[in-house]
Amino acid sequence: NVVVESKRQLIKQTLRGFEYFPQSDSVFMNQPLLYALQRLPFVSIMDDQIRYKNESRIWYRINGRDRRVLENSWSYILLAMKTSSIIKVELITDLPLYVKNKNYDVIMNIITEESNFRGVVLNAAVIADSRENLNKNFSFTYVRKKNDYSVTYTNNEDNYTNQKISKTTEGGVLLAQNRLDNTYETNNHVVNVKLGRRIDTLKDIAFSIQYRDFQNSNFWKNTYNNPVPLNDYRNSNHRKEVNAHLSYVFAKSKNIENSISFAFRTGKEEFRNDLIHLTSRVDSISRNAQTLDKNVILEFNHRNVAKRKFRYEYGFQIYNKQLAQDFFLYATDSGSNKVL
């Protein structure tokens, strides 16, 4: 007896494009869907970012429904989805007019076992180097039904010291010598929180907020210098800022889309330049500049892509920008610790 068993194709070409069946793929069994998608023609993965023909734009659908998510969040969502829960992925090159007119090149339709899918992805990393720097990264994405949540935290630091020693001699006689020590320190903390909700096929709302704390210090110290003393000096910069963005997309149809967005940013930056005189009486001069900025923007946009030959878009923006700056210049006497 001869038994013939059929095996389901991994990739199948259709009149509209291609279809991929992740559950039949033993290589990517129960793996993140993001990595398995490179099975599709012209699809590649680089730095956990999905690409179609290198730079083409991809319009995503879940179970045949258009799904907008937070900007640049699709890689996290595809990492959270496992191939075991995906029936098939359709790569559609025959685009409807309203998608083509929005400058997209291909549609990727993900068919799941359940219409209300969910997924979680968590990444954490700590990188140490020989200069005793610790760079910390954390990201968390949660997808549940119509909601998308994302939290990321990064901490980058760079610290190093170096020195420069010089000597001047003439006829074997030491005329001058100098040693300059330089200490450089920088530290950057960034926290991002993003929330998104797909109300229905025509309405989406998204909110994001970012907090950033950046500090930088550069210190030059003359450990010794003969015969003429030189100045020590320090430059330091410290900036704190908050960015928030709220957007609401409401469409009358797939061809006519309206959006309202509100953006807010406020920040405070302090720059210091300290000059220290290495004389018999050690005095110091300090320059201190403080900047406070605040921006508020409200924007409305309307886009119509219903026509094949042309499309039109209009909008208006209301904004308020404020900038305040203080500048101080003062000197102190180290003997009396008084401002001169």
XYZ file of C-alpha atoms in Angstrom:
340
model
C 0.000 0.000 0.000
C 1.179 3.489 -0.836
C -0.025 6.327 1.373
C 0.143 9.844 -0.056
C -0.045 12.667 2.441
C -0.535 16.233 1.303
C 1.385 19.018 2.931
C 0.041 22.536 3.134
C 2.084 25.156 1.344
C 3.915 27.755 3.405
C 3.686 30.395 0.670
C 1.000 30.566 -1.982
C 0.730 33.085 -4.784
C -2.720 34.496 -5.478
C -4.190 36.929 -7.973
C -3.903 39.718 -5.356
C -0.431 38.869 -4.032
C 0.821 36.173 -1.651
C -0.399 34.177 1.350
C 1.720 32.775 4.178
C 0.594 30.092 6.666
C 2.673 30.464 9.892
C 1.114 27.462 11.671
C 2.602 25.138 9.037
C 6.095 26.589 9.419
C 8.203 24.326 11.642
C 11.137 26.782 11.644
C 9.150 29.617 13.230
C 6.750 27.479 15.269
C 5.364 29.474 18.215
C 7.850 32.289 17.483
C 7.137 36.038 17.220
C 5.287 36.774 13.999
C 7.680 39.623 13.194
C 10.550 37.235 12.408
C 8.354 34.779 10.500
C 7.124 37.464 8.091
C 10.454 37.434 6.278
C 9.182 34.263 4.604
C 7.041 36.517 2.406
C 8.561 37.703 -0.892
C 10.268 41.119 -0.762
C 9.827 41.320 3.033
C 12.929 41.710 5.215
C 13.649 42.383 8.897
C 16.376 44.821 9.919
C 16.938 45.965 13.517
C 13.508 44.538 14.452
C 11.896 46.766 11.816
C 9.848 45.195 9.028
C 10.554 46.366 5.463
C 8.877 45.687 2.135
C 11.174 46.339 -0.841
C 13.437 48.264 1.528
C 11.556 51.542 1.960
C 7.950 50.880 0.895
C 5.084 51.703 3.260
C 2.866 48.911 4.639
C -0.864 49.279 5.403
C -1.828 46.820 8.166
C -5.103 45.020 8.696
C -6.223 42.631 11.424
C -8.840 40.122 10.274
C -9.670 42.245 7.239
C -10.186 45.464 9.185
C -7.947 48.475 8.843
C -6.087 49.026 12.074
C -4.176 52.149 12.954
C -1.850 51.957 15.922
C 0.578 54.241 17.613
C 3.297 55.561 15.379
C 6.247 53.144 14.972
C 4.559 50.552 17.222
C 3.894 47.790 14.683
C 7.211 46.093 15.321
C 6.335 45.732 19.018
C 2.865 44.384 18.193
C 4.224 41.847 15.715
C 6.748 40.739 18.346
C 3.886 40.177 20.787
C 1.878 38.028 18.348
C 2.878 34.348 18.156
C 2.728 32.346 14.937
C 0.690 29.645 16.688
C -2.291 32.029 16.877
C -2.068 33.235 13.255
C -4.054 31.347 10.608
C -2.496 33.155 7.654
C -0.952 36.422 6.517
C -2.025 38.001 3.240
C 0.395 40.244 1.362
C -1.866 42.196 -0.984
C -0.297 44.120 -3.858
C -3.594 44.893 -5.624
C -4.499 47.943 -3.550
C -7.850 49.729 -3.283
C -7.780 53.331 -4.386
C -8.101 54.895 -0.929
C -5.004 53.006 0.296
C -2.957 53.760 -2.821
C -3.838 57.448 -2.637
C -2.412 57.580 0.904
C 1.010 56.586 -0.506
C 1.031 52.990 0.747
C 2.591 50.277 -1.408
C 1.251 47.016 0.011
C -1.390 45.701 2.426
C -0.526 43.127 5.091
C -3.677 41.429 6.405
C -3.149 39.239 9.487
C -5.837 36.581 10.060
C -5.917 35.434 13.688
C -7.715 32.559 15.371
C -9.722 35.045 17.399
C -10.956 38.387 16.172
C -10.060 39.925 19.534
C -6.402 39.073 19.868
C -3.936 40.010 22.577
C -0.199 39.912 23.026
C 2.564 41.014 25.372
C 6.206 41.756 24.668
C 8.795 42.732 27.275
C 12.419 43.646 26.557
C 15.080 44.655 29.069
C 18.804 45.119 28.573
C 21.784 46.493 30.494
C 24.991 47.217 28.596
C 28.285 47.863 30.405
C 31.573 48.951 28.887
C 35.190 49.340 29.958
C 34.634 52.990 30.944
C 32.214 51.835 33.660
C 29.179 53.123 31.793
C 25.839 51.408 32.310
C 23.261 51.881 29.542
C 19.809 50.609 30.504
C 16.863 49.939 28.173
C 13.364 48.709 28.953
C 10.279 48.379 26.735
C 6.841 46.916 27.342
C 3.974 46.615 24.845
C 0.551 45.179 25.549
C -2.134 44.646 22.916
C -5.631 43.714 23.998
C -8.677 43.759 21.747
C -8.909 47.345 20.487
C -6.284 48.824 22.820
C -2.535 49.318 22.458
C -0.223 50.244 25.351
C 3.487 50.929 25.198
C 6.052 51.995 27.839
C 9.748 52.520 27.119
C 12.646 53.732 29.264
C 16.218 54.396 28.170
C 19.206 55.610 30.135
C 22.380 56.416 28.224
C 25.516 57.601 29.942
C 29.031 58.320 28.766
C 31.849 59.129 31.192
C 35.545 59.332 30.580
C 38.716 61.062 31.775
C 41.916 61.927 29.948
C 44.996 63.998 30.552
C 47.542 65.965 28.576
C 51.108 66.514 29.831
C 53.531 68.874 28.111
C 57.100 69.987 28.839
C 59.295 72.645 27.256
C 63.096 72.417 27.567
C 66.044 74.345 26.145
C 69.568 73.039 26.380
C 68.432 70.432 28.877
C 66.879 73.089 31.087
C 63.166 72.762 31.907
C 61.419 76.005 31.002
C 57.775 75.071 31.410
C 55.564 72.115 32.189
C 51.825 71.559 32.321
C 49.340 68.817 33.135
C 45.696 69.228 32.082
C 43.055 66.723 33.325
C 39.719 66.517 31.550
C 36.601 64.867 32.996
C 33.540 64.413 30.767
C 30.174 63.183 32.041
C 26.826 62.900 30.285
C 23.587 61.226 31.355
C 20.317 61.027 29.441
C 17.017 59.601 30.774
C 13.968 59.232 28.503
C 10.561 57.791 29.444
C 7.801 57.288 26.848
C 4.206 56.242 27.542
C 1.815 55.648 24.622
C -1.849 54.685 24.686
C -4.043 53.955 21.694
C -7.612 52.805 21.150
C -9.297 51.768 17.947
C -12.929 52.727 18.557
C -14.128 51.272 15.250
C -12.957 51.034 11.640
C -13.327 54.798 11.157
C -12.294 56.204 14.549
C -9.018 56.087 16.441
C -7.634 57.948 19.430
C -4.021 58.018 20.619
C -2.126 59.704 23.446
C 1.597 59.836 24.112
C 3.765 61.587 26.693
C 7.533 61.804 27.001
C 9.787 62.981 29.828
C 13.467 63.693 29.171
C 16.254 64.603 31.595
C 19.645 65.387 30.045
C 22.811 66.379 31.919
C 26.243 67.122 30.527
C 29.413 68.316 32.257
C 32.882 69.015 30.885
C 35.617 69.952 33.408
C 39.193 70.965 32.578
C 41.598 71.133 35.528
C 45.199 72.324 35.442
C 46.802 69.992 37.987
C 50.082 71.896 37.716
C 51.431 74.559 35.409
C 54.756 76.406 35.536
C 55.782 79.148 35.288
C 52.441 80.845 34.469
C 49.229 79.618 36.156
C 46.284 78.841 33.870
C 42.568 78.752 34.501
C 40.402 75.796 35.373
C 36.980 75.933 33.783
C 33.786 73.905 33.624
C 30.887 73.826 31.173
C 27.659 72.166 32.273
C 24.250 71.816 30.686
C 21.045 70.452 32.226
C 17.710 70.205 30.409
C 14.358 68.810 31.506
C 11.400 68.659 29.143
C 7.931 67.146 28.792
C 6.239 66.419 25.455
C 2.585 65.350 25.156
C 0.490 64.585 22.090
C -3.201 63.726 21.733
C -4.796 62.853 18.380
C -8.267 61.827 17.282
C -8.996 60.482 13.802
C -12.608 60.339 12.665
C -13.465 59.433 9.081
C -16.740 59.788 7.220
C -15.670 56.933 4.961
C -12.483 55.135 3.962
C -11.789 57.950 1.478
C -12.619 60.999 3.605
C -10.661 61.431 6.821
C -10.596 64.147 9.484
C -8.170 64.460 12.368
C -7.675 66.723 15.366
C -4.398 66.783 17.266
C -3.136 68.649 20.305
C 0.545 68.906 21.201
C 2.214 70.424 24.261
C 5.860 70.847 25.161
C 7.576 72.571 28.029
C 11.222 72.539 28.970
C 13.786 74.169 31.238
C 17.464 74.355 30.336
C 20.339 75.668 32.426
C 23.823 76.329 31.065
C 26.760 77.196 33.304
C 30.277 78.307 32.437
C 32.589 78.558 35.450
C 36.062 80.062 35.166
C 38.444 79.565 38.107
C 41.631 81.645 38.430
C 44.607 79.808 39.914
C 46.327 82.865 41.425
C 47.378 83.696 44.962
C 43.757 84.587 45.684
C 41.548 82.073 43.941
C 38.518 83.875 42.545
C 35.909 82.511 40.164
C 33.655 83.914 37.469
C 30.376 82.168 36.623
C 28.101 82.658 33.626
C 24.651 81.177 34.104
C 21.922 81.127 31.430
C 18.435 79.726 32.111
C 15.918 79.120 29.345
C 12.238 78.265 29.807
C 10.189 77.371 26.735
C 6.545 76.400 26.300
C 4.725 75.415 23.084
C 1.033 74.596 22.602
C -0.338 73.546 19.191
C -3.876 72.664 18.091
C -4.299 71.330 14.562
C -7.151 70.169 12.310
C -6.691 68.294 9.010
C -9.109 67.110 6.345
C -8.067 64.698 3.582
C -10.090 63.376 0.635
C -8.587 60.639 -1.537
C -11.756 59.521 -3.303
C -10.733 60.781 -6.755
C -8.395 58.716 -8.898
C -6.681 61.614 -10.642
C -6.361 64.055 -7.795
C -6.792 64.385 -4.043
C -6.990 67.356 -1.760
C -6.064 68.103 1.810
C -6.464 71.187 3.952
C -6.129 72.138 7.572
C -5.415 74.881 10.036
C -3.205 75.268 13.076
C -3.395 77.410 16.195
C -0.284 77.684 18.309
C 1.221 79.629 21.180
C 4.981 79.712 21.694
C 6.660 81.269 24.697
C 10.375 81.662 25.382
C 11.940 83.228 28.461
C 15.641 83.525 29.231
C 17.651 84.813 32.191
C 21.383 85.485 32.104
C 23.652 85.950 35.121
C 27.315 86.917 35.333
C 28.949 87.122 38.727
C 32.300 86.659 40.485
C 33.119 85.386 43.961
C 36.089 85.858 46.277
C 37.169 82.497 47.696
C 38.713 84.171 50.740
C 35.486 85.813 51.881
C 33.072 83.751 49.763
C 31.335 86.980 48.787
C 29.985 87.959 45.392
C 32.255 90.626 43.908
